[in-house]
mmCIF file of C-alpha atoms in Angstrom:
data_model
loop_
_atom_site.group_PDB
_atom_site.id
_atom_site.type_symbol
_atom_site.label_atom_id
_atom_site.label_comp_id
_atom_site.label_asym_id
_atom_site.label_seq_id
_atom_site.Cartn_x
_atom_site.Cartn_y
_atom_site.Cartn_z
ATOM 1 C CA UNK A 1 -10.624 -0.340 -4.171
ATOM 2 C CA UNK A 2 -10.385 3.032 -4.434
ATOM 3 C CA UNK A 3 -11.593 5.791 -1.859
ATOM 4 C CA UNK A 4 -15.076 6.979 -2.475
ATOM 5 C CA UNK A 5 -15.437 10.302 -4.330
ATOM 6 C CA UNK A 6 -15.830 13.358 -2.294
ATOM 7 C CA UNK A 7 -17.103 16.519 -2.306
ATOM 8 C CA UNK A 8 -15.816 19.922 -0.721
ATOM 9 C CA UNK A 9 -16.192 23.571 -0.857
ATOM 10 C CA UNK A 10 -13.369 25.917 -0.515
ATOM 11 C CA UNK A 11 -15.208 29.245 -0.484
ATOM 12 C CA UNK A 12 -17.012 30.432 -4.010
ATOM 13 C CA UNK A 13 -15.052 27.721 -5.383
ATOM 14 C CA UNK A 14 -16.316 23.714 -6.045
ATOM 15 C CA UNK A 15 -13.921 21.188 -5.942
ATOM 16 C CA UNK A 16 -14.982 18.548 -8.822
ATOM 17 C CA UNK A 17 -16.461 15.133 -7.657
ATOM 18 C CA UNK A 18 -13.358 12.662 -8.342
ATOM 19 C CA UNK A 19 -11.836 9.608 -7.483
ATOM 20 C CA UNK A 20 -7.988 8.739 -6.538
ATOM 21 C CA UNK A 21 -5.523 8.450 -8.926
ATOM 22 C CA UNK A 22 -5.712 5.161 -10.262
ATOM 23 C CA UNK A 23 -2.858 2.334 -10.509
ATOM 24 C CA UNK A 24 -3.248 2.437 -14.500
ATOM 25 C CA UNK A 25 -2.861 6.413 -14.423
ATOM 26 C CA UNK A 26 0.284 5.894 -11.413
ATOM 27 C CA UNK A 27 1.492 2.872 -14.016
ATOM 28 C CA UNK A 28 1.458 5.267 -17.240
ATOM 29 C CA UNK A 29 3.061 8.805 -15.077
ATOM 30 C CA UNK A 30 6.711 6.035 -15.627
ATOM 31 C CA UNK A 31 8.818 4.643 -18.358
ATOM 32 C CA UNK A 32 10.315 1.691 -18.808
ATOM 33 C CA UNK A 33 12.991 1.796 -15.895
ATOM 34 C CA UNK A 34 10.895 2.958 -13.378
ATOM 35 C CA UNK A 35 11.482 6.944 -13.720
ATOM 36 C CA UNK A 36 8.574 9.180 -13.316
ATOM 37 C CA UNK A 37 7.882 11.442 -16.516
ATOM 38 C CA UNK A 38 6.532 14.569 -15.838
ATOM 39 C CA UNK A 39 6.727 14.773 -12.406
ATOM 40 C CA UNK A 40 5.023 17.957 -11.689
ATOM 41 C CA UNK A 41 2.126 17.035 -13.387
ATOM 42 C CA UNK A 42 1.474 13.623 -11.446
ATOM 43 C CA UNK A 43 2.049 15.728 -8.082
ATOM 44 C CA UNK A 44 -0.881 17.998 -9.273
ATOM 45 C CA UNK A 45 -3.427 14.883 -9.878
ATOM 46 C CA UNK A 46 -1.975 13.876 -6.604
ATOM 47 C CA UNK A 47 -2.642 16.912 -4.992
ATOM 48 C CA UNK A 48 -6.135 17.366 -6.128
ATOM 49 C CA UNK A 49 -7.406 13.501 -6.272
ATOM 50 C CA UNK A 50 -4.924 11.616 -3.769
ATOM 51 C CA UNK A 51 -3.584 8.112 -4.394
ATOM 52 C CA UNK A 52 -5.382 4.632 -4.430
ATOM 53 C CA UNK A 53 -4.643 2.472 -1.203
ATOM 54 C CA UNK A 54 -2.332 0.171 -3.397
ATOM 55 C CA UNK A 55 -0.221 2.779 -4.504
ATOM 56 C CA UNK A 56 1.037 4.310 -1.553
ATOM 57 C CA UNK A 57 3.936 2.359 -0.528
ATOM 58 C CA UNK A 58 5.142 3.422 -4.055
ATOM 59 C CA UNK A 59 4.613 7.160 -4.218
ATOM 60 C CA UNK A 60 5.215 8.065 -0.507
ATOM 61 C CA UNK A 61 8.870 7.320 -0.534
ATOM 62 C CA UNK A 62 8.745 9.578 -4.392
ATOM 63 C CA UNK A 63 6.752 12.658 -2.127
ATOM 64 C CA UNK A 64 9.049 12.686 0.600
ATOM 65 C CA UNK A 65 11.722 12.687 -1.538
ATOM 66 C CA UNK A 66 13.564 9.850 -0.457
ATOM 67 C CA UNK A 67 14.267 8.941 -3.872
ATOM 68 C CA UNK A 68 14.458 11.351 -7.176
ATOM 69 C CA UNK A 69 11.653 11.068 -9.882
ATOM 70 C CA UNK A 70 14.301 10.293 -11.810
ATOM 71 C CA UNK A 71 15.919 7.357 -10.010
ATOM 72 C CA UNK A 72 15.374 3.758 -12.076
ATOM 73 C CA UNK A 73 13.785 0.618 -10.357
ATOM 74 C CA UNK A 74 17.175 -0.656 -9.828
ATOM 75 C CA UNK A 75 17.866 2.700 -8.441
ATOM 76 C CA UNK A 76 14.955 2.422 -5.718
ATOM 77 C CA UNK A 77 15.865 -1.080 -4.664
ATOM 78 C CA UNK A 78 19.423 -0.148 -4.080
ATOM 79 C CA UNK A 79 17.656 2.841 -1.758
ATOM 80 C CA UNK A 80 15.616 0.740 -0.025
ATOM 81 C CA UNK A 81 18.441 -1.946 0.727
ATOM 82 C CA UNK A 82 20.306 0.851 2.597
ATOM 83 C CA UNK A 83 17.591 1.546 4.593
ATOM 84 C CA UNK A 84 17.273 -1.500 5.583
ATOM 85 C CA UNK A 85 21.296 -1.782 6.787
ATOM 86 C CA UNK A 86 20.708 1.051 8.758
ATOM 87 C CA UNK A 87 17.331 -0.108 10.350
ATOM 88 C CA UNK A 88 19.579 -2.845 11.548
ATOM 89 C CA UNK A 89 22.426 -1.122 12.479
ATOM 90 C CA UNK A 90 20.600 1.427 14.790
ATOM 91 C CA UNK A 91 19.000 -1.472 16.161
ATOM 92 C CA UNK A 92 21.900 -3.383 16.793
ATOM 93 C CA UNK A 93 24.089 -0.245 18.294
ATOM 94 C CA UNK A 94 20.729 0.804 20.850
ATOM 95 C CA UNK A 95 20.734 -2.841 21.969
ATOM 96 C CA UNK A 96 24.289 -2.757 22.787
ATOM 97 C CA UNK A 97 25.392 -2.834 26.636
ATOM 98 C CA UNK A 98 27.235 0.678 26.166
ATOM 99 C CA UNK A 99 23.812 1.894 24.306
ATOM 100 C CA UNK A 100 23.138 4.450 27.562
ATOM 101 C CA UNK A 101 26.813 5.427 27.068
ATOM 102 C CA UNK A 102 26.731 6.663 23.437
ATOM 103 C CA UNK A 103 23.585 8.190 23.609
ATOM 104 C CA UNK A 104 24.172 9.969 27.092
ATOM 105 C CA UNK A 105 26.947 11.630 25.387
ATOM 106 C CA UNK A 106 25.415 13.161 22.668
ATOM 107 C CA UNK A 107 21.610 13.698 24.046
ATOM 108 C CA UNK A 108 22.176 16.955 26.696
ATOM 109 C CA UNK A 109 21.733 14.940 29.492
ATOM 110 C CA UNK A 110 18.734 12.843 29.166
ATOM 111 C CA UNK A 111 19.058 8.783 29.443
ATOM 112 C CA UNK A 112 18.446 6.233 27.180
ATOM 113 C CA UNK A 113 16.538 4.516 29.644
ATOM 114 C CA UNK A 114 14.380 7.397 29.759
ATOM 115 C CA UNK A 115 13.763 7.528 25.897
ATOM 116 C CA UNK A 116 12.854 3.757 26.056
ATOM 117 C CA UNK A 117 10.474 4.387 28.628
ATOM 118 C CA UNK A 118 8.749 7.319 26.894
ATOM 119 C CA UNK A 119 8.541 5.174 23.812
ATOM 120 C CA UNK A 120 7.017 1.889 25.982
ATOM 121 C CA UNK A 121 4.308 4.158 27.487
ATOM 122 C CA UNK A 122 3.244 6.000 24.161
ATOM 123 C CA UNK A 123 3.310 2.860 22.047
ATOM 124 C CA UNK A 124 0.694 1.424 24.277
ATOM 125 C CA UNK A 125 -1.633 3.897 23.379
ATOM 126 C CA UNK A 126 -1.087 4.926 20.113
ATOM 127 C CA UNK A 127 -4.409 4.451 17.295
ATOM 128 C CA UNK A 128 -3.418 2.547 14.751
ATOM 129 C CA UNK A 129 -6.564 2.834 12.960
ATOM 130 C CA UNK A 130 -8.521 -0.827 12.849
ATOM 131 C CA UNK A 131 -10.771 -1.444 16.440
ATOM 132 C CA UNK A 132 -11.404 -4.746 14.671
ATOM 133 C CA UNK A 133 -7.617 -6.457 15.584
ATOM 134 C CA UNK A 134 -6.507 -9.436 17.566
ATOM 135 C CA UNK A 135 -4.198 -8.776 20.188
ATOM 136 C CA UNK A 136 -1.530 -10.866 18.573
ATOM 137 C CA UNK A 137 -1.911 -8.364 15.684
ATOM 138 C CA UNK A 138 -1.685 -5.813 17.873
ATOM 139 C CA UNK A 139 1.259 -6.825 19.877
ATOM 140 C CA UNK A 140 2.961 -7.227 16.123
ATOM 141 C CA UNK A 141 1.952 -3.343 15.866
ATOM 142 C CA UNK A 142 3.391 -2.521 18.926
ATOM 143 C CA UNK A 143 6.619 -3.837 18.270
ATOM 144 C CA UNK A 144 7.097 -2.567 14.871
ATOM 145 C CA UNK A 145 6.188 1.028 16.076
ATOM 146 C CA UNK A 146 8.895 0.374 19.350
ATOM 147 C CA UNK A 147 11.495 -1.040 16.733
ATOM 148 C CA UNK A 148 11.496 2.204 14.565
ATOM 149 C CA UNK A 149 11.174 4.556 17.354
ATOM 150 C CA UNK A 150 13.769 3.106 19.061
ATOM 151 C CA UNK A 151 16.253 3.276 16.284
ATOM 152 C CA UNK A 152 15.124 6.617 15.554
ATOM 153 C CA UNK A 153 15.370 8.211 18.913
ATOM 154 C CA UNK A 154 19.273 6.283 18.849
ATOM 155 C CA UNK A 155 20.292 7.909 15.737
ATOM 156 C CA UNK A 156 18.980 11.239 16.940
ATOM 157 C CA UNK A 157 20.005 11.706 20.399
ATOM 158 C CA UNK A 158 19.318 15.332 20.559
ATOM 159 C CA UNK A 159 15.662 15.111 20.248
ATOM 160 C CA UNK A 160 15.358 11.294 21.070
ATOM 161 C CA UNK A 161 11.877 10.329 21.656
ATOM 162 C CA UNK A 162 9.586 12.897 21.870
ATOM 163 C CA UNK A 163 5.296 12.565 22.748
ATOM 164 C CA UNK A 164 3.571 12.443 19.092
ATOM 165 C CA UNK A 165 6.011 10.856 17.363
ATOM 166 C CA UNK A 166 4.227 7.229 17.805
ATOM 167 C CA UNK A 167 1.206 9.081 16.132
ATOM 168 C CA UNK A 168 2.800 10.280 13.533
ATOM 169 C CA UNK A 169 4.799 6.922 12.771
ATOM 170 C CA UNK A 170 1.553 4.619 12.755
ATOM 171 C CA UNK A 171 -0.045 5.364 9.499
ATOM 172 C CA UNK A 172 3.638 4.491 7.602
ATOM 173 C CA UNK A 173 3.103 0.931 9.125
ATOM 174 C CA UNK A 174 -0.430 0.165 7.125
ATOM 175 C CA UNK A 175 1.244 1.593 4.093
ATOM 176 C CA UNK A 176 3.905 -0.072 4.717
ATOM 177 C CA UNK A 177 2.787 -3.599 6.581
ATOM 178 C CA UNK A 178 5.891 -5.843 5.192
ATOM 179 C CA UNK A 179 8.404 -3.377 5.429
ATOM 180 C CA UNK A 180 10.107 -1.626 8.239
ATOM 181 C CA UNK A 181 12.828 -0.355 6.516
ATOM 182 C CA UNK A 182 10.618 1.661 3.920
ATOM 183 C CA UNK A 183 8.268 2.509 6.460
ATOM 184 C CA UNK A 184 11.588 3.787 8.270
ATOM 185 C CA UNK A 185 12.847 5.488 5.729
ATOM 186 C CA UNK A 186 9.461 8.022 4.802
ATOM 187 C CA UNK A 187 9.158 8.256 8.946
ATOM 188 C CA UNK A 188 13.164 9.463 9.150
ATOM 189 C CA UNK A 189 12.242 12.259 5.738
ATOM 190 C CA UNK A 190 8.924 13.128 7.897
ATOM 191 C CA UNK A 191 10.366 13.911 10.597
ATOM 192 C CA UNK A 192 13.228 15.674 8.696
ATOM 193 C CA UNK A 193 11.169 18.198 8.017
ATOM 194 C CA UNK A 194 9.664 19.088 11.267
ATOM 195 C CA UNK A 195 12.504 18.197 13.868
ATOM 196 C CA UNK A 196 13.067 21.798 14.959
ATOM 197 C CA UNK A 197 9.173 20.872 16.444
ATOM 198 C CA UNK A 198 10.617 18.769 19.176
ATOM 199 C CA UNK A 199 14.007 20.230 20.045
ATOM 200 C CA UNK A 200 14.071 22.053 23.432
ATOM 201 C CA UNK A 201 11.799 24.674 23.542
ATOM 202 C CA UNK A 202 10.467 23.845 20.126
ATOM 203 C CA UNK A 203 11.669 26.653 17.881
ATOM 204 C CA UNK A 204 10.041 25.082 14.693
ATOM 205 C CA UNK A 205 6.714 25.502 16.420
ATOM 206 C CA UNK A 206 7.147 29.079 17.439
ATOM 207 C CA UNK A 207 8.247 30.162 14.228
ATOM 208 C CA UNK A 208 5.080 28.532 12.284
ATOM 209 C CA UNK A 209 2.819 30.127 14.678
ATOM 210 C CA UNK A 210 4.136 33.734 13.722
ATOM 211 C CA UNK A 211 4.620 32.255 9.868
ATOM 212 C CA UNK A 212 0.492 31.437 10.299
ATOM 213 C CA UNK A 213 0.242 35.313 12.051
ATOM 214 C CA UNK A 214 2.410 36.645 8.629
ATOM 215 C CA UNK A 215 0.352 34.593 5.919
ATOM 216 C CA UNK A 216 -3.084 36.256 7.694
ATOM 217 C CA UNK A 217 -2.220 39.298 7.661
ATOM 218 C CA UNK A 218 -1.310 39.673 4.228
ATOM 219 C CA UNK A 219 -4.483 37.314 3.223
ATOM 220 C CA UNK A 220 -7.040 38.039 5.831
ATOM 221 C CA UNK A 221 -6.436 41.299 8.078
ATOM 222 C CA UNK A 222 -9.898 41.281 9.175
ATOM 223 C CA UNK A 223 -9.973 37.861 10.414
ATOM 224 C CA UNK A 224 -6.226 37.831 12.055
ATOM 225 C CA UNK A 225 -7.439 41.363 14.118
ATOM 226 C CA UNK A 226 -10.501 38.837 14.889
ATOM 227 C CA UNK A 227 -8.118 36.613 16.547
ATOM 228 C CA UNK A 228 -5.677 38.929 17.922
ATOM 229 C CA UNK A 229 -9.074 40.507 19.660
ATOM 230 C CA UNK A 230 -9.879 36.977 21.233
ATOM 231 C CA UNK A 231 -6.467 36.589 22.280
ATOM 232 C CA UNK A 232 -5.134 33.697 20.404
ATOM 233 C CA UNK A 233 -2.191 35.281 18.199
ATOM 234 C CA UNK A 234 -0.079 33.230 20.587
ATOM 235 C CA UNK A 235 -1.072 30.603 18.023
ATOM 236 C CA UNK A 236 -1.995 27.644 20.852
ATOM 237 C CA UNK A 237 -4.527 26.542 19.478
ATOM 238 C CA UNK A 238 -2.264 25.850 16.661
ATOM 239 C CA UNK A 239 0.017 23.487 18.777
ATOM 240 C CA UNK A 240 -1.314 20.172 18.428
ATOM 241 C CA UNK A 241 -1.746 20.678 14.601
ATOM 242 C CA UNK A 242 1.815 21.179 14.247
ATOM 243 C CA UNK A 243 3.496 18.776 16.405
ATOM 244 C CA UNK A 244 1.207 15.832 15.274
ATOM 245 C CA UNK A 245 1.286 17.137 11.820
ATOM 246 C CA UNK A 246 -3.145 17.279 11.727
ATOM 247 C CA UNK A 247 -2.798 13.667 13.195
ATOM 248 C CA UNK A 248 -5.537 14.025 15.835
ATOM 249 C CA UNK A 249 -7.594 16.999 13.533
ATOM 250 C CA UNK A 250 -8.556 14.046 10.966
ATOM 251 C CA UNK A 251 -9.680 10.368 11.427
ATOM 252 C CA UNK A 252 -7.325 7.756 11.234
ATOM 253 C CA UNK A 253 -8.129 6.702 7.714
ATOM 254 C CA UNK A 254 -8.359 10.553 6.235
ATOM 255 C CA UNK A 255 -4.430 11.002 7.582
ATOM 256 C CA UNK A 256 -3.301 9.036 4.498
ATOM 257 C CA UNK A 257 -5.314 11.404 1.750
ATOM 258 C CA UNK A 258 -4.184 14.687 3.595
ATOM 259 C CA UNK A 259 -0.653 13.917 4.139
ATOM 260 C CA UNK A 260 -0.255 12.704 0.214
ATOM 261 C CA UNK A 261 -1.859 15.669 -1.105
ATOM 262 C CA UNK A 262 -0.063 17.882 1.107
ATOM 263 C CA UNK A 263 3.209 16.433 -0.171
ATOM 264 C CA UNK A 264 2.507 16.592 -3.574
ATOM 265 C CA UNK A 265 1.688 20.388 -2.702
ATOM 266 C CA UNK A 266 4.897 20.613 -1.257
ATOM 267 C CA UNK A 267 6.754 19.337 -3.923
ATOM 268 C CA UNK A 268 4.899 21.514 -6.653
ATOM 269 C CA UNK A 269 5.764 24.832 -4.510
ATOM 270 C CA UNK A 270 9.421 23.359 -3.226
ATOM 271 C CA UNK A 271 8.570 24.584 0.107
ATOM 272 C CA UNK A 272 6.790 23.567 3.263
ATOM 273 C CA UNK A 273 3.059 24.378 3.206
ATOM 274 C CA UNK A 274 2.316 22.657 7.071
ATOM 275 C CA UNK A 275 1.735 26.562 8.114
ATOM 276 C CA UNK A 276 -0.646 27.375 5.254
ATOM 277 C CA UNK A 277 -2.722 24.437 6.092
ATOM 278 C CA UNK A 278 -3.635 25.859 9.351
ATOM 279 C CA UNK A 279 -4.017 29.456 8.242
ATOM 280 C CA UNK A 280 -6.096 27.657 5.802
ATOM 281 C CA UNK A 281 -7.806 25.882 7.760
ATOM 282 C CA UNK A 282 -9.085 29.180 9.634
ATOM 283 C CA UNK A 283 -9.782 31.273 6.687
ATOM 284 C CA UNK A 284 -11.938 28.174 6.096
ATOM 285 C CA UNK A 285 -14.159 29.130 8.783
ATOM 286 C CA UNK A 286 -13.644 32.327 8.820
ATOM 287 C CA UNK A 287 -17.509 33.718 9.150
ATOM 288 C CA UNK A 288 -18.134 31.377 12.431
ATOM 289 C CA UNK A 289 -14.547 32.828 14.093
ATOM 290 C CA UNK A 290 -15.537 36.445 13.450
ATOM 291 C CA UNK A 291 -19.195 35.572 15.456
ATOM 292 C CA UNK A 292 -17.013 34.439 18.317
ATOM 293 C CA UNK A 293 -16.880 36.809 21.668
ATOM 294 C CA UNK A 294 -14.022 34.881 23.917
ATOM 295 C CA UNK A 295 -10.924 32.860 24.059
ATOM 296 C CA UNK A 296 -12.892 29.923 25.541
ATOM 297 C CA UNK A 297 -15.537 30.322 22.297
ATOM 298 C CA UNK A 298 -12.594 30.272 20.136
ATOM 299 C CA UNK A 299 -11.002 26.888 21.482
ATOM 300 C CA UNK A 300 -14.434 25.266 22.007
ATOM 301 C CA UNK A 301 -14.804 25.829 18.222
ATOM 302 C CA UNK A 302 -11.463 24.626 16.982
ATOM 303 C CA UNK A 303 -11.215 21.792 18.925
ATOM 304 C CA UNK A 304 -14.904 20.775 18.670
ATOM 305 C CA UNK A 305 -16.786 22.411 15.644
ATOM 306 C CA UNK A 306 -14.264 22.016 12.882
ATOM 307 C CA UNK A 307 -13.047 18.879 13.819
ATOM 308 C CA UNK A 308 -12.461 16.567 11.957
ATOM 309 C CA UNK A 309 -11.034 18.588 9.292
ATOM 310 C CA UNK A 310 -11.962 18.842 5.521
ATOM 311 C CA UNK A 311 -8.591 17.790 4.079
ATOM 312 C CA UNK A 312 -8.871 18.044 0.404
ATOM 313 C CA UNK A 313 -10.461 21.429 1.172
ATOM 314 C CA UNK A 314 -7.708 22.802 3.639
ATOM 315 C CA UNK A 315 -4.950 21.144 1.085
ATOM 316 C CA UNK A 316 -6.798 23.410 -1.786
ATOM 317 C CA UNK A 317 -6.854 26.398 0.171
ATOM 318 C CA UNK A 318 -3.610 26.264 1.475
ATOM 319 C CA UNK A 319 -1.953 26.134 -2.263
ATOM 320 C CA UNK A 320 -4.330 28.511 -3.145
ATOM 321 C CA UNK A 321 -3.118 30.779 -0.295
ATOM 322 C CA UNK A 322 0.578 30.139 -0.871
ATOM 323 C CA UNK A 323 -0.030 31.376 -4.926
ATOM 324 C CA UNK A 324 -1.487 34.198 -3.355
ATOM 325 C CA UNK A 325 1.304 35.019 -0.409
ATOM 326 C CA UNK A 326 4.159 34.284 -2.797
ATOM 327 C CA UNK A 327 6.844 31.458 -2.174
ATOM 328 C CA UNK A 328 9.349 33.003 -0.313
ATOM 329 C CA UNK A 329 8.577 30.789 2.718
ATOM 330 C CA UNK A 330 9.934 27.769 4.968
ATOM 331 C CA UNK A 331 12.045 25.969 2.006
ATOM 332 C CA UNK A 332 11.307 22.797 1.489
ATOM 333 C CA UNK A 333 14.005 20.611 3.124
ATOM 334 C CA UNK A 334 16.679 18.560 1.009
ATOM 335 C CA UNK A 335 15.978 15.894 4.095
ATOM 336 C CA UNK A 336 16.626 12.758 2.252
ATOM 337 C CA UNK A 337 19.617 13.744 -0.449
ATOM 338 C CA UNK A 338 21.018 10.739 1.934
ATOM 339 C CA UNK A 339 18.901 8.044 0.448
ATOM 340 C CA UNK A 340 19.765 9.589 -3.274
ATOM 341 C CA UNK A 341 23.335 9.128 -2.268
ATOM 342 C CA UNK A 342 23.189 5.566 -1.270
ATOM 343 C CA UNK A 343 21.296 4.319 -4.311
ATOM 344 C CA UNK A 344 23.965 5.470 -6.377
ATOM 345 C CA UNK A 345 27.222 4.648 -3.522
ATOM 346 C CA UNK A 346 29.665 1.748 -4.562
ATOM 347 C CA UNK A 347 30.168 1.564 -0.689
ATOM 348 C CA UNK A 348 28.843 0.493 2.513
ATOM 349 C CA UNK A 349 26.655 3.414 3.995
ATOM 350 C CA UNK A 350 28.106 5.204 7.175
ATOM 351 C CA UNK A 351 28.931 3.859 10.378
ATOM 352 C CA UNK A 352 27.312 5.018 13.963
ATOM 353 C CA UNK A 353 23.844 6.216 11.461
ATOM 354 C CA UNK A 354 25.967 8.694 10.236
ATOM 355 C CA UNK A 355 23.540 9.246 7.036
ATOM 356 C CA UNK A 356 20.269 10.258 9.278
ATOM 357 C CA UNK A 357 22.560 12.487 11.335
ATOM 358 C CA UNK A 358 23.311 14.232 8.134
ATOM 359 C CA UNK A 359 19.575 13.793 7.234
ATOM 360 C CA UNK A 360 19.196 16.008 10.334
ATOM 361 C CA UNK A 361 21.409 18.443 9.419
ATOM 362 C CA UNK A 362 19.944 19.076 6.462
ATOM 363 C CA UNK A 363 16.472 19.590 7.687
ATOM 364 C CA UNK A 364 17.936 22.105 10.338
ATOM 365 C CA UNK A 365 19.550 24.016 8.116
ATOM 366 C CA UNK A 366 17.103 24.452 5.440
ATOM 367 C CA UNK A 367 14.511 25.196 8.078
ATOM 368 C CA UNK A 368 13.761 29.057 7.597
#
């Protein structure tokens, strides 16, 4: 069934009472072999309306770009089979009794046996949504989250596992309950686009705080001298938002709508709108920030009053504020061109996950 309309505010301006887009509307946005026609257009109903439950394991891999709109059902499959050889392969090389060896090489010093322990600890407590499971469904959960962390912290051993990442993998698993490999592949394109958030001394982090500073100065000055006043231009309040990607800002089932639309944002301005969201997000509330007198009043409120967030609101007010900024921003990453290169390879993919290494090149170099 789908979601239940809702109904938000985004300043002067009413968002309309809707529903998702439906699997007849998702059914009639392709032709015959599976390509999407008018691709823009379906990422704007997206954007504004969000996708029924059923479709998600369909357009997710689409908005991450892990396949083109253009790529035939054929096309897809032949994606998704690679994915699934390099799932295993990952697998296969971290399980190895040199796996310490390969990594240690590569990760600046840090262990393997470190990683795994990181990943044991934070799988443990990670929300995956449902209070109502048995604990052999759970333990299934667990396992799937430590299988795909573990290859992904292998094939990138110069972030390796990194606190958040379990959060930020859990939601792929319900849209993605059969499939590791797919719910792989959109994790590997996520994080694509945010690595530089959890390399040492997190440069992608620093340079979205003073991106959010930029976009409020131009939009808002009154409100950013507001904040510089209170002391937060150091943007730490902004931390969590950015490294969980609004993970912890939203309930567990409101993740799914918010990351789609944001997505389907992304891909209708071909650039990263993550920042905007949170500059959003405060322009949002901006009468309640400008009554506030201290840096404790200020974190009190984000953390507490505005919490959970509005996310079709902040998603409309964040494009709205990127029209208005202009789009010469963070670019959005070409982080899975891999995945379009396999479906259409006549051979084998890579050795040693040499495709998500040059997945994560890709999304380092594009970063701005």
């Amino acid at each position: 069934a789908c979601p239940a309309p809702f109904r938000s505010t985004v300043g002067d301006e009413e968002l309309s009472t809707v529903t998702s887009l439906t699997p007849q509307q998702w059914q009639q946005a392709h032709d015959s072999t599976g390509r999407v026609q008018k691709f823009r257009q379906t990422c704007k109903l997206i954007r504004k309306r969000g996708l029924a439950k059923e479709l998600r394991s369909q357009a997710w891999p689409l908005l991450l770009s892990c396949y083109a709109p253009d790529e035939t059902i054929a096309g897809r499959q032949a994606v998704s089979d690679a994915a699934q050889q390099e799932l295993n392969s990952l697998l296969q090389q971290a399980a190895a009794p040199d796996a310490h060896n390969n990594f240690e090489l590569s990760s600046g010093g840090e262990t393997w046996e470190q990683n795994v322990r990181r990943i044991a600890t934070d799988v443990n407590r990670t929300d995956c949504g449902s209070g109502n499971i048995t604990a052999e469904e759970r333990s299934a959960i667990d396992a799937r989250l430590t299988h795909i962390l573990t290859a992904y912290a292998y094939c990138d051993p110069v972030v390796g596992y990194c606190q958040g990442m379990a959060d930020i993998l859990s939601p792929f698993l319900l849209v993605f309950p059969q499939d590791d490999a797919l719910a792989f592949m959109c994790f590997a394109a996520f994080m694509g686009q945010i690595r530089q958030n959890f390399l040492e001394g997190q440069p992608g982090v620093h340079s979205s705080i003073q991106h959010i500073g930029s976009l409020l100065q131009h939009a808002d000055p009154k409100l950013w001298r507001q904040i510089e006043k209170l002391d937060m231009s150091t943007g730490v309040f902004a931390f969590r938002m950015l490294v969980c990607q609004f993970r912890r800002e939203l309930t567990f089932d409101d993740v799914f709508g918010f990351w789609e639309r944001l997505w389907a944002a992304e891909q209708m301005a071909h650039c990263q709108l993550k920042d905007h969201c949170v500059a959003a997000l405060l322009r949002l509330n901006r009468k309640q920030i400008l009554r506030l007198r201290s840096p404790e009043d200020f974190i009190q409120f984000v953390n507490k009053d505005i919490i959970p967030l509005d996310g079709p609101a902040t998603i409309k007010a964040a494009y709205k504020l990127w029209k208005q900024t202009g789009s010469k921003q963070k670019q959005q990453p070409a982080a899975s061109e891999k995945w379009q290169r396999l479906s259409k390879a006549e051979t084998v993919p890579p050795k040693t996950s040499d495709t998500l290494k040059m997945h994560a090149q890709a999304a380092s170099e594009d970063q701005v």
